[in-house]
Each structure stands twice: as C-alpha cells, then as structure tokens.
C-alpha cells in the first residue's frame, strides 16, 4: 500500500511541475506532496528553496551526473554522501549513483522544481568558463640550474577558437551574474579578469597566463572595431551581441599600462532591467517618502533646475530618467543630451555627445534650445559654458534636469561658484539639489540576524551602550548572491529644497555649517542619517554604509 501511495505522490509531483513558472498554489501542492513522500519513507525533507550549497562539494561532483540523476549534494562525511532528490523510490538509480560517485548515498527528499532551479542557477555557465580557461592557467616551472620561474603552456595553434571561447564565455557569465563591468587587468606575469557586481569587484576566474594577454585584447579590439596595431594610446569602442533573445550593448575602453594594455568593458543590458524598471519611477529607487515627495514637487515645477549630485556610478542618471518618465506627456517636448545615451526612453528625444565631431554639451544645448523644448536633461555640467547656458535655460521658462560631481548638497554651491556663474542667477534657477549614493542590499535568500561588535559600533559612531543589544542583519552568502551576502542596490540621499530662508543664506554667503543647520530645521535628512535608517530597517549593513558615506 505504501508503494502505491508513493507512486501516487510522485505522479502528483509530476502533475504540478509545469513548464512555466509555478503559481503559489502549485508550489504549495508540490511542497506538500514531497513532505508526505518523505514522511512515508521515514526520510528527512529538505526545503531546497532556502538551500545553501557547499561550493567545494558542488564543484567536485560531476555536473552532468547531478543533471542526469536530478540530485544536489548536501554534505559528505563518515565515508558517505548525503544528497537531496525528488524521487527516493528509484532504487536502481540510487545504486547507479553510488557506483559512479564511489560512495554510499544517504537520500533526503526535496521538491523537483527547486532542485532543477538550483542546478540551472549553479551551472550558470561557470563550468563553461572554467573549461574555457583551463588551458590558459599559469604553470610555474623551475628552469634547470636557474632559480628564476618561467611560464609554460601548450603551443597555441593558429586557430583562435580557445581565445574566442574564453572571451565569449566571460561575456556570457558576466551577464548571468548581473555584472555592470568586466575588467581585464594585466600584471607582471598574469592577466586577471574581474566582474563589478553591485558596485564591488569580484575575481571571475583563476589568473590567466600573461602570454595570452595580447590575443585576448586583440579579440576584444576586433569585436569593438578598434586598431589592433595601436598599443600606445587609449582607445574606446563599442559592440553589440544578441544573447538569449535580447540585444546587449558593450562599451570598450582600452588603456595602455606598464605591463601592457588593460581593458574595461561596460555591460549595458537594457532589457535586463526588471519589470519595475521597465516602467521606471522614483518608487523603485529606494528613496524615502519625504525625498520622493519633494523631488516630485520640484519635477512638476513649470521651470527651474533640478540638480542631482554624487560620484561616478551613484545612480544620478537613473534618478533623472525616473523623474523624466514620471512627468513625460504628449503635451511636452523633452530633449536630453548625454555622454553617452545609456538607456533609450520612448517619447523622449535623446542626443549623444560627440566630442570628436565637435558636439559638446554646450554646443548641443544651444541647438536644443532652438528646438522649442519644454523640459531638458543635460547629462553632466562639466564647464563654465555649459553651466551658464543651463542656468539661463532654467531662468527663461525651461525645466532643466542635470548632474554635477560633488560630495554633498552644500559642496555643489562651491562647485558652481568655481565655474564663475552668477550666484544670484544660480540660486534663482535652482528648485532643489539631491545628493545620492548607492548601497548594496542584504540578500533576502541568506539574510540572518547578528549582534554587531562594539568595535564596529564605535567605527560607525554609534553608542555601544545604546545599540549593543540591537539586532542587525547580514547576508551569509548563498547561490543567489554568489556568496557575497548582497543582492541588488538602492539609493540613499539627502535633498535640499531651495526655500526662501535657504536662498537668503546662500546669497549672503553664510558658512556651509549654517546652511546645513537651517536645512535640518526645515526637515532635511542627511546622507548618513538616510543610510543608518536603512541599516535599522534591516535592508543593509553598517560595513556597507561606512564604505559609502562619511561617519559623522
């Protein structure tokens, strides 16, 4: 009778496992059937949707074996291996697994769809990447009678396919791991390939022999249509790849260094933005409610300037895109000038800067004003001429969105004064200044409560007596976040709304501390406070905000 029940349960599991994404009810039904199956056979049930794999063990077990027998290894010890599989009734399959693994197998039960998902994510081309780099790893060999070490490698044939395979695998893997940039760094004896994921660099694979450096760079140059023979000056290019039904843009920058040419590839995966970002708005950026309200108010003004500031890669352009997306309508003409146009927005005229052809921000902005725009976005104010034209545009009935590099909202004022702009005109044009940073979010799949050490509290300028008993959170590291403990980023910000008292303080050139004090009295929340609030909400960690914001 038990066997019949088990067969019925397995059939039930197969029935709820559809081809597409499963609904909540289907997942619950599959989960329940697997639990009953485990209980029937006196086996342990494992919730594979919250499963943390052991990377070393996972890499040692042949992947094709896991795929063929649909199991994932959980642990190894005492001469046996514990595995999680959906069907513990197939004794012949388990016998074959034991023979191929060379170890007795202890079986636990998990849902089939969860096991399949883990196998697909874990494979994620990392194995392909490992195979592609296998023949290029550094081998250090002592020469006879010599103490020096030399690099050796099997001779590469004239066929470039291994290098092509390496570069293509690197690009593919970077996209799967949500990398924003790929770095090829040349050392004295090796080439390192790194990915920037959520703002942090991670080494993608083992170091590659320096001998193959020039071939790799040449392959990238060919793809970006750059000059292969020129190795002494920087070069910039771009290329597109079609991958899994979507087109992805790559921007390439080649830079000569003492050890040879370094390369950075920026990945512009427009279609990887999640569904929320396809209808981009301020709601998806992570800004607090008060900042969103003030920024929306400034964006709805008939004219003036909305200024966003922060370092490179702090999400300034994305914030401006969100503002434009929210206010665009068929009644208004919106024109942008950017360097480069990173994401194309429907219903908005976007112009890329081309310095080589003489299309600068200033020249483009002059032409834009002759096209009768209602709202203008200037990608960045870099010089006095652009600043003057942007301010004049804001004063003459246009709403101007722009960015500038400064540390906080008060530093922006000094930056513009250094560009010799008229202070009265500048302050009259300004609606608001937003300073922002991006911080990494704790991975929801491996989030866990922790107690923070007194040392870290002290480094974070928090009173140990007040916060030592408080529960903070961190990510343990899992397959979803590639062991980083973080997954995705959100914005923290401070917004200075130009009220009459604040304008008066700026015009009378009062000290920055006095302006900040007045802004605080009007309800402004500073960057550090905004970041700490995210920590107390369990969204990020103290270490992360200490890297991104100044400790007061």
mmCIF file of C-alpha atoms in Angstrom, residues 111-463:
data_model
loop_
_atom_site.group_PDB
_atom_site.id
_atom_site.type_symbol
_atom_site.label_atom_id
_atom_site.label_comp_id
_atom_site.label_asym_id
_atom_site.label_seq_id
_atom_site.Cartn_x
_atom_site.Cartn_y
_atom_site.Cartn_z
ATOM 1 C CA UNK A 111 10.807 19.299 -4.447
ATOM 2 C CA UNK A 112 11.782 18.623 -8.070
ATOM 3 C CA UNK A 113 11.269 22.184 -9.333
ATOM 4 C CA UNK A 114 13.535 23.567 -6.592
ATOM 5 C CA UNK A 115 16.281 21.053 -7.394
ATOM 6 C CA UNK A 116 16.069 21.905 -11.115
ATOM 7 C CA UNK A 117 16.269 25.629 -10.332
ATOM 8 C CA UNK A 118 19.401 25.192 -8.207
ATOM 9 C CA UNK A 119 21.069 23.093 -10.914
ATOM 10 C CA UNK A 120 20.299 25.683 -13.595
ATOM 11 C CA UNK A 121 21.490 28.630 -11.499
ATOM 12 C CA UNK A 122 24.619 26.908 -10.253
ATOM 13 C CA UNK A 123 25.685 25.820 -13.680
ATOM 14 C CA UNK A 124 25.105 29.365 -14.981
ATOM 15 C CA UNK A 125 27.985 28.962 -17.412
ATOM 16 C CA UNK A 126 30.599 28.970 -14.625
ATOM 17 C CA UNK A 127 31.522 25.408 -15.644
ATOM 18 C CA UNK A 128 31.815 26.536 -19.256
ATOM 19 C CA UNK A 129 34.024 29.377 -18.092
ATOM 20 C CA UNK A 130 36.223 27.027 -16.081
ATOM 21 C CA UNK A 131 36.651 24.751 -19.097
ATOM 22 C CA UNK A 132 37.449 27.733 -21.331
ATOM 23 C CA UNK A 133 40.214 28.937 -19.001
ATOM 24 C CA UNK A 134 41.584 25.509 -18.108
ATOM 25 C CA UNK A 135 44.339 25.557 -20.716
ATOM 26 C CA UNK A 136 45.309 29.169 -20.011
ATOM 27 C CA UNK A 137 46.104 28.970 -16.302
ATOM 28 C CA UNK A 138 49.566 29.839 -15.082
ATOM 29 C CA UNK A 139 52.015 26.992 -14.669
ATOM 30 C CA UNK A 140 55.209 27.911 -12.844
ATOM 31 C CA UNK A 141 58.198 25.669 -13.647
ATOM 32 C CA UNK A 142 61.722 25.903 -12.306
ATOM 33 C CA UNK A 143 64.360 26.016 -15.023
ATOM 34 C CA UNK A 144 67.293 23.589 -14.658
ATOM 35 C CA UNK A 145 70.081 25.235 -12.737
ATOM 36 C CA UNK A 146 68.184 28.506 -12.624
ATOM 37 C CA UNK A 147 66.238 29.969 -9.731
ATOM 38 C CA UNK A 148 64.000 32.064 -11.983
ATOM 39 C CA UNK A 149 60.488 30.879 -12.748
ATOM 40 C CA UNK A 150 59.141 30.766 -16.278
ATOM 41 C CA UNK A 151 55.623 30.495 -17.669
ATOM 42 C CA UNK A 152 54.863 27.445 -19.802
ATOM 43 C CA UNK A 153 51.816 26.479 -21.833
ATOM 44 C CA UNK A 154 50.939 24.132 -24.666
ATOM 45 C CA UNK A 155 51.553 25.805 -28.010
ATOM 46 C CA UNK A 156 48.509 27.614 -29.319
ATOM 47 C CA UNK A 157 47.584 26.675 -32.847
ATOM 48 C CA UNK A 158 46.746 29.301 -35.448
ATOM 49 C CA UNK A 159 43.072 28.560 -34.781
ATOM 50 C CA UNK A 160 41.899 31.230 -32.300
ATOM 51 C CA UNK A 161 38.847 29.317 -31.110
ATOM 52 C CA UNK A 162 40.061 28.796 -27.493
ATOM 53 C CA UNK A 163 40.538 32.557 -27.056
ATOM 54 C CA UNK A 164 37.191 33.289 -28.710
ATOM 55 C CA UNK A 165 35.615 30.721 -26.405
ATOM 56 C CA UNK A 166 37.246 32.373 -23.385
ATOM 57 C CA UNK A 167 36.096 35.908 -24.262
ATOM 58 C CA UNK A 168 32.584 34.807 -25.227
ATOM 59 C CA UNK A 169 32.234 32.728 -22.033
ATOM 60 C CA UNK A 170 33.427 35.671 -19.949
ATOM 61 C CA UNK A 171 30.802 37.965 -21.509
ATOM 62 C CA UNK A 172 28.041 35.382 -21.129
ATOM 63 C CA UNK A 173 28.935 34.666 -17.499
ATOM 64 C CA UNK A 174 29.114 38.395 -16.684
ATOM 65 C CA UNK A 175 25.564 38.909 -17.958
ATOM 66 C CA UNK A 176 24.249 35.969 -15.947
ATOM 67 C CA UNK A 177 25.903 37.294 -12.798
ATOM 68 C CA UNK A 178 24.446 40.821 -13.316
ATOM 69 C CA UNK A 179 27.890 42.394 -13.763
ATOM 70 C CA UNK A 180 27.973 46.054 -14.802
ATOM 71 C CA UNK A 181 31.648 45.982 -15.883
ATOM 72 C CA UNK A 182 34.274 43.407 -16.879
ATOM 73 C CA UNK A 183 37.900 44.267 -16.029
ATOM 74 C CA UNK A 184 40.886 42.685 -17.787
ATOM 75 C CA UNK A 185 43.848 43.673 -15.574
ATOM 76 C CA UNK A 186 47.384 42.969 -16.757
ATOM 77 C CA UNK A 187 50.087 42.135 -14.215
ATOM 78 C CA UNK A 188 53.734 41.215 -14.498
ATOM 79 C CA UNK A 189 53.076 37.508 -15.110
ATOM 80 C CA UNK A 190 49.314 37.148 -15.343
ATOM 81 C CA UNK A 191 46.005 38.557 -16.530
ATOM 82 C CA UNK A 192 43.171 38.904 -14.009
ATOM 83 C CA UNK A 193 39.540 39.017 -15.096
ATOM 84 C CA UNK A 194 37.129 40.644 -12.642
ATOM 85 C CA UNK A 195 33.425 41.467 -12.591
ATOM 86 C CA UNK A 196 31.873 44.508 -10.934
ATOM 87 C CA UNK A 197 28.625 43.305 -9.361
ATOM 88 C CA UNK A 198 26.507 45.735 -7.324
ATOM 89 C CA UNK A 199 29.426 48.147 -7.245
ATOM 90 C CA UNK A 200 32.054 45.709 -5.868
ATOM 91 C CA UNK A 201 34.780 43.861 -7.817
ATOM 92 C CA UNK A 202 34.988 40.049 -7.734
ATOM 93 C CA UNK A 203 37.593 37.877 -9.446
ATOM 94 C CA UNK A 204 35.780 35.902 -12.128
ATOM 95 C CA UNK A 205 38.221 33.003 -12.504
ATOM 96 C CA UNK A 206 41.780 31.922 -11.889
ATOM 97 C CA UNK A 207 44.561 34.109 -13.269
ATOM 98 C CA UNK A 208 45.444 33.594 -16.937
ATOM 99 C CA UNK A 209 48.971 33.280 -18.313
ATOM 100 C CA UNK A 210 50.363 36.625 -19.463
ATOM 101 C CA UNK A 211 51.284 35.037 -22.819
ATOM 102 C CA UNK A 212 47.647 35.149 -23.877
ATOM 103 C CA UNK A 213 47.125 38.748 -22.858
ATOM 104 C CA UNK A 214 47.684 40.263 -26.308
ATOM 105 C CA UNK A 215 45.498 37.671 -28.060
ATOM 106 C CA UNK A 216 42.618 38.340 -25.618
ATOM 107 C CA UNK A 217 42.922 42.131 -26.047
ATOM 108 C CA UNK A 218 43.158 41.727 -29.843
ATOM 109 C CA UNK A 219 39.969 39.641 -29.841
ATOM 110 C CA UNK A 220 38.148 42.378 -27.905
ATOM 111 C CA UNK A 221 39.562 45.055 -30.254
ATOM 112 C CA UNK A 222 38.292 43.120 -33.284
ATOM 113 C CA UNK A 223 34.822 42.911 -31.723
ATOM 114 C CA UNK A 224 34.829 46.674 -30.990
ATOM 115 C CA UNK A 225 36.378 47.555 -34.395
ATOM 116 C CA UNK A 226 39.462 49.173 -32.854
ATOM 117 C CA UNK A 227 43.028 49.412 -34.220
ATOM 118 C CA UNK A 228 44.823 46.153 -33.352
ATOM 119 C CA UNK A 229 48.261 47.540 -34.218
ATOM 120 C CA UNK A 230 47.974 50.582 -31.901
ATOM 121 C CA UNK A 231 49.133 49.703 -28.393
ATOM 122 C CA UNK A 232 50.401 53.038 -27.048
ATOM 123 C CA UNK A 233 47.314 55.237 -26.797
ATOM 124 C CA UNK A 234 43.882 54.723 -25.187
ATOM 125 C CA UNK A 235 41.077 53.528 -27.463
ATOM 126 C CA UNK A 236 37.316 53.481 -26.999
ATOM 127 C CA UNK A 237 34.760 51.465 -28.917
ATOM 128 C CA UNK A 238 31.548 49.508 -28.645
ATOM 129 C CA UNK A 239 29.865 46.365 -29.929
ATOM 130 C CA UNK A 240 26.547 44.560 -29.633
ATOM 131 C CA UNK A 241 25.756 40.910 -29.004
ATOM 132 C CA UNK A 242 22.493 39.064 -29.389
ATOM 133 C CA UNK A 243 22.047 36.726 -26.460
ATOM 134 C CA UNK A 244 19.065 34.599 -25.433
ATOM 135 C CA UNK A 245 16.632 36.646 -27.461
ATOM 136 C CA UNK A 246 17.856 40.112 -26.479
ATOM 137 C CA UNK A 247 20.453 42.594 -27.730
ATOM 138 C CA UNK A 248 23.099 43.788 -25.288
ATOM 139 C CA UNK A 249 25.432 46.772 -25.812
ATOM 140 C CA UNK A 250 29.038 46.715 -24.614
ATOM 141 C CA UNK A 251 31.277 49.777 -24.309
ATOM 142 C CA UNK A 252 35.006 49.029 -24.522
ATOM 143 C CA UNK A 253 37.868 51.116 -23.137
ATOM 144 C CA UNK A 254 41.494 50.092 -23.766
ATOM 145 C CA UNK A 255 44.209 51.740 -21.659
ATOM 146 C CA UNK A 256 47.998 51.202 -22.016
ATOM 147 C CA UNK A 257 49.765 50.411 -18.701
ATOM 148 C CA UNK A 258 53.335 49.487 -17.715
ATOM 149 C CA UNK A 259 52.529 45.769 -18.102
ATOM 150 C CA UNK A 260 50.523 46.066 -21.332
ATOM 151 C CA UNK A 261 47.017 47.110 -22.259
ATOM 152 C CA UNK A 262 44.195 46.917 -19.708
ATOM 153 C CA UNK A 263 40.602 46.672 -20.838
ATOM 154 C CA UNK A 264 37.281 47.516 -19.203
ATOM 155 C CA UNK A 265 34.007 46.501 -20.837
ATOM 156 C CA UNK A 266 30.832 48.228 -19.619
ATOM 157 C CA UNK A 267 27.754 45.993 -19.969
ATOM 158 C CA UNK A 268 24.636 47.924 -20.982
ATOM 159 C CA UNK A 269 21.962 45.269 -20.694
ATOM 160 C CA UNK A 270 18.905 47.439 -21.293
ATOM 161 C CA UNK A 271 16.444 44.581 -21.263
ATOM 162 C CA UNK A 272 17.715 43.006 -18.046
ATOM 163 C CA UNK A 273 16.090 45.769 -16.022
ATOM 164 C CA UNK A 274 13.336 44.116 -14.031
ATOM 165 C CA UNK A 275 9.660 44.786 -14.703
ATOM 166 C CA UNK A 276 9.624 47.694 -12.269
ATOM 167 C CA UNK A 277 12.439 49.415 -14.143
ATOM 168 C CA UNK A 278 10.699 48.967 -17.475
ATOM 169 C CA UNK A 279 8.162 51.426 -16.066
ATOM 170 C CA UNK A 280 10.873 53.392 -14.270
ATOM 171 C CA UNK A 281 9.678 55.698 -11.495
ATOM 172 C CA UNK A 282 11.004 57.168 -8.259
ATOM 173 C CA UNK A 283 9.194 54.410 -6.325
ATOM 174 C CA UNK A 284 11.687 51.718 -7.395
ATOM 175 C CA UNK A 285 14.877 53.579 -6.463
ATOM 176 C CA UNK A 286 14.603 53.067 -2.699
ATOM 177 C CA UNK A 287 14.317 56.782 -1.807
ATOM 178 C CA UNK A 288 12.457 57.608 1.403
ATOM 179 C CA UNK A 289 8.925 59.047 1.202
ATOM 180 C CA UNK A 290 9.847 62.641 2.149
ATOM 181 C CA UNK A 291 12.617 62.803 -0.501
ATOM 182 C CA UNK A 292 10.291 61.374 -3.165
ATOM 183 C CA UNK A 293 7.596 63.918 -2.318
ATOM 184 C CA UNK A 294 9.993 66.890 -2.520
ATOM 185 C CA UNK A 295 11.685 65.611 -5.694
ATOM 186 C CA UNK A 296 8.304 65.083 -7.391
ATOM 187 C CA UNK A 297 7.262 68.613 -6.397
ATOM 188 C CA UNK A 298 10.464 70.069 -7.890
ATOM 189 C CA UNK A 299 9.993 67.973 -11.078
ATOM 190 C CA UNK A 300 6.456 69.305 -11.531
ATOM 191 C CA UNK A 301 7.533 72.967 -11.454
ATOM 192 C CA UNK A 302 6.990 74.852 -14.766
ATOM 193 C CA UNK A 303 10.651 75.962 -14.916
ATOM 194 C CA UNK A 304 13.860 75.944 -12.884
ATOM 195 C CA UNK A 305 16.693 73.453 -12.290
ATOM 196 C CA UNK A 306 16.686 70.033 -10.608
ATOM 197 C CA UNK A 307 20.283 69.169 -9.757
ATOM 198 C CA UNK A 308 21.492 65.666 -8.798
ATOM 199 C CA UNK A 309 24.989 65.234 -7.398
ATOM 200 C CA UNK A 310 27.229 62.337 -6.373
ATOM 201 C CA UNK A 311 30.315 60.411 -7.508
ATOM 202 C CA UNK A 312 30.550 58.316 -10.697
ATOM 203 C CA UNK A 313 28.262 55.284 -10.553
ATOM 204 C CA UNK A 314 25.958 56.645 -7.839
ATOM 205 C CA UNK A 315 22.795 56.315 -9.951
ATOM 206 C CA UNK A 316 22.387 60.021 -10.833
ATOM 207 C CA UNK A 317 21.311 59.376 -14.434
ATOM 208 C CA UNK A 318 18.832 56.669 -13.366
ATOM 209 C CA UNK A 319 17.223 59.113 -10.920
ATOM 210 C CA UNK A 320 16.876 61.743 -13.667
ATOM 211 C CA UNK A 321 15.399 59.129 -16.040
ATOM 212 C CA UNK A 322 12.872 58.249 -13.316
ATOM 213 C CA UNK A 323 11.903 61.937 -12.977
ATOM 214 C CA UNK A 324 11.529 62.307 -16.761
ATOM 215 C CA UNK A 325 9.493 59.094 -17.019
ATOM 216 C CA UNK A 326 7.072 60.362 -14.376
ATOM 217 C CA UNK A 327 6.493 63.800 -15.955
ATOM 218 C CA UNK A 328 6.529 62.984 -19.672
ATOM 219 C CA UNK A 329 3.300 63.609 -21.563
ATOM 220 C CA UNK A 330 2.307 64.117 -25.226
ATOM 221 C CA UNK A 331 1.849 67.840 -24.495
ATOM 222 C CA UNK A 332 5.523 68.402 -23.589
ATOM 223 C CA UNK A 333 8.687 68.100 -25.659
ATOM 224 C CA UNK A 334 11.553 66.595 -23.632
ATOM 225 C CA UNK A 335 15.094 66.611 -25.076
ATOM 226 C CA UNK A 336 18.202 65.167 -23.422
ATOM 227 C CA UNK A 337 21.901 65.495 -24.211
ATOM 228 C CA UNK A 338 24.046 62.748 -22.670
ATOM 229 C CA UNK A 339 27.515 61.227 -22.824
ATOM 230 C CA UNK A 340 26.616 58.535 -23.777
ATOM 231 C CA UNK A 341 22.898 57.749 -24.043
ATOM 232 C CA UNK A 342 22.801 54.724 -21.730
ATOM 233 C CA UNK A 343 19.111 53.784 -21.886
ATOM 234 C CA UNK A 344 16.672 54.806 -24.574
ATOM 235 C CA UNK A 345 13.351 56.182 -23.343
ATOM 236 C CA UNK A 346 10.310 56.190 -25.608
ATOM 237 C CA UNK A 347 8.706 59.564 -26.260
ATOM 238 C CA UNK A 348 11.903 61.494 -25.397
ATOM 239 C CA UNK A 349 14.444 62.939 -27.873
ATOM 240 C CA UNK A 350 17.936 61.846 -26.795
ATOM 241 C CA UNK A 351 21.180 63.269 -28.232
ATOM 242 C CA UNK A 352 24.608 61.655 -27.677
ATOM 243 C CA UNK A 353 27.632 63.939 -27.144
ATOM 244 C CA UNK A 354 30.331 63.506 -29.798
ATOM 245 C CA UNK A 355 33.468 65.409 -28.774
ATOM 246 C CA UNK A 356 35.442 64.236 -31.841
ATOM 247 C CA UNK A 357 32.886 65.793 -34.191
ATOM 248 C CA UNK A 358 32.558 68.939 -32.090
ATOM 249 C CA UNK A 359 29.187 68.123 -30.496
ATOM 250 C CA UNK A 360 29.882 69.161 -26.902
ATOM 251 C CA UNK A 361 27.344 69.636 -24.091
ATOM 252 C CA UNK A 362 27.446 73.428 -24.596
ATOM 253 C CA UNK A 363 27.029 73.304 -28.382
ATOM 254 C CA UNK A 364 24.324 70.641 -28.201
ATOM 255 C CA UNK A 365 22.468 72.579 -25.501
ATOM 256 C CA UNK A 366 22.390 75.713 -27.674
ATOM 257 C CA UNK A 367 20.877 73.696 -30.538
ATOM 258 C CA UNK A 368 18.352 72.048 -28.221
ATOM 259 C CA UNK A 369 17.025 75.466 -27.169
ATOM 260 C CA UNK A 370 16.214 76.211 -30.822
ATOM 261 C CA UNK A 371 14.028 73.059 -30.935
ATOM 262 C CA UNK A 372 11.368 74.515 -28.656
ATOM 263 C CA UNK A 373 11.722 72.081 -25.711
ATOM 264 C CA UNK A 374 9.640 72.249 -22.523
ATOM 265 C CA UNK A 375 11.997 70.161 -20.432
ATOM 266 C CA UNK A 376 15.718 69.492 -20.911
ATOM 267 C CA UNK A 377 18.103 66.998 -19.380
ATOM 268 C CA UNK A 378 21.835 67.772 -19.503
ATOM 269 C CA UNK A 379 23.828 64.617 -18.687
ATOM 270 C CA UNK A 380 26.553 66.487 -16.798
ATOM 271 C CA UNK A 381 27.721 70.060 -16.216
ATOM 272 C CA UNK A 382 31.498 69.983 -16.642
ATOM 273 C CA UNK A 383 32.460 73.511 -17.630
ATOM 274 C CA UNK A 384 31.560 77.180 -17.259
ATOM 275 C CA UNK A 385 29.900 77.491 -20.684
ATOM 276 C CA UNK A 386 27.506 74.563 -20.108
ATOM 277 C CA UNK A 387 26.700 75.859 -16.619
ATOM 278 C CA UNK A 388 25.867 79.350 -17.939
ATOM 279 C CA UNK A 389 23.576 78.053 -20.704
ATOM 280 C CA UNK A 390 21.809 75.590 -18.362
ATOM 281 C CA UNK A 391 21.132 78.321 -15.789
ATOM 282 C CA UNK A 392 19.886 80.741 -18.464
ATOM 283 C CA UNK A 393 17.580 77.980 -19.808
ATOM 284 C CA UNK A 394 16.153 77.416 -16.328
ATOM 285 C CA UNK A 395 15.546 81.150 -15.892
ATOM 286 C CA UNK A 396 13.840 81.549 -19.284
ATOM 287 C CA UNK A 397 10.969 79.123 -18.808
ATOM 288 C CA UNK A 398 12.539 75.663 -19.216
ATOM 289 C CA UNK A 399 12.699 72.895 -16.610
ATOM 290 C CA UNK A 400 16.308 71.665 -16.622
ATOM 291 C CA UNK A 401 17.443 68.348 -15.106
ATOM 292 C CA UNK A 402 21.190 67.934 -14.723
ATOM 293 C CA UNK A 403 24.018 66.365 -12.704
ATOM 294 C CA UNK A 404 27.304 67.604 -11.302
ATOM 295 C CA UNK A 405 30.100 65.876 -9.361
ATOM 296 C CA UNK A 406 30.180 66.958 -5.705
ATOM 297 C CA UNK A 407 30.173 65.198 -2.317
ATOM 298 C CA UNK A 408 27.004 66.678 -0.827
ATOM 299 C CA UNK A 409 24.323 69.284 -1.454
ATOM 300 C CA UNK A 410 26.284 72.168 0.104
ATOM 301 C CA UNK A 411 29.514 71.389 -1.823
ATOM 302 C CA UNK A 412 27.557 71.885 -5.063
ATOM 303 C CA UNK A 413 27.312 75.609 -4.364
ATOM 304 C CA UNK A 414 31.103 75.965 -4.200
ATOM 305 C CA UNK A 415 31.467 73.897 -7.371
ATOM 306 C CA UNK A 416 29.267 76.297 -9.349
ATOM 307 C CA UNK A 417 30.949 79.375 -7.875
ATOM 308 C CA UNK A 418 34.274 77.966 -9.125
ATOM 309 C CA UNK A 419 32.720 77.886 -12.616
ATOM 310 C CA UNK A 420 32.259 81.667 -12.345
ATOM 311 C CA UNK A 421 28.459 81.562 -12.548
ATOM 312 C CA UNK A 422 26.459 84.465 -11.166
ATOM 313 C CA UNK A 423 25.352 83.398 -7.675
ATOM 314 C CA UNK A 424 22.031 85.265 -7.819
ATOM 315 C CA UNK A 425 21.055 83.701 -11.155
ATOM 316 C CA UNK A 426 22.136 80.240 -9.982
ATOM 317 C CA UNK A 427 20.136 80.388 -6.741
ATOM 318 C CA UNK A 428 17.122 81.846 -8.578
ATOM 319 C CA UNK A 429 17.215 78.984 -11.101
ATOM 320 C CA UNK A 430 17.551 76.153 -8.553
ATOM 321 C CA UNK A 431 14.482 74.192 -7.460
ATOM 322 C CA UNK A 432 16.323 71.562 -5.429
ATOM 323 C CA UNK A 433 19.638 69.726 -5.043
ATOM 324 C CA UNK A 434 19.657 65.950 -4.486
ATOM 325 C CA UNK A 435 22.851 64.185 -3.349
ATOM 326 C CA UNK A 436 22.778 60.394 -3.541
ATOM 327 C CA UNK A 437 24.793 57.202 -3.169
ATOM 328 C CA UNK A 438 24.066 53.563 -3.957
ATOM 329 C CA UNK A 439 24.307 50.956 -1.202
ATOM 330 C CA UNK A 440 24.097 47.189 -1.560
ATOM 331 C CA UNK A 441 21.044 45.405 -0.180
ATOM 332 C CA UNK A 442 21.340 42.310 2.017
ATOM 333 C CA UNK A 443 20.436 39.192 0.017
ATOM 334 C CA UNK A 444 16.926 38.111 1.051
ATOM 335 C CA UNK A 445 17.755 34.437 0.496
ATOM 336 C CA UNK A 446 20.549 34.224 3.092
ATOM 337 C CA UNK A 447 19.643 37.112 5.410
ATOM 338 C CA UNK A 448 20.273 36.337 9.082
ATOM 339 C CA UNK A 449 20.196 38.284 12.384
ATOM 340 C CA UNK A 450 23.517 39.149 14.055
ATOM 341 C CA UNK A 451 24.892 41.082 17.028
ATOM 342 C CA UNK A 452 27.354 43.780 15.980
ATOM 343 C CA UNK A 453 30.725 44.039 17.754
ATOM 344 C CA UNK A 454 31.451 47.116 19.951
ATOM 345 C CA UNK A 455 34.395 47.887 17.613
ATOM 346 C CA UNK A 456 32.135 48.177 14.562
ATOM 347 C CA UNK A 457 29.635 50.285 16.515
ATOM 348 C CA UNK A 458 32.479 52.607 17.510
ATOM 349 C CA UNK A 459 33.721 52.822 13.901
ATOM 350 C CA UNK A 460 30.151 53.677 12.871
ATOM 351 C CA UNK A 461 29.917 56.464 15.523
ATOM 352 C CA UNK A 462 27.085 54.631 17.319
ATOM 353 C CA UNK A 463 26.895 54.448 21.120
#
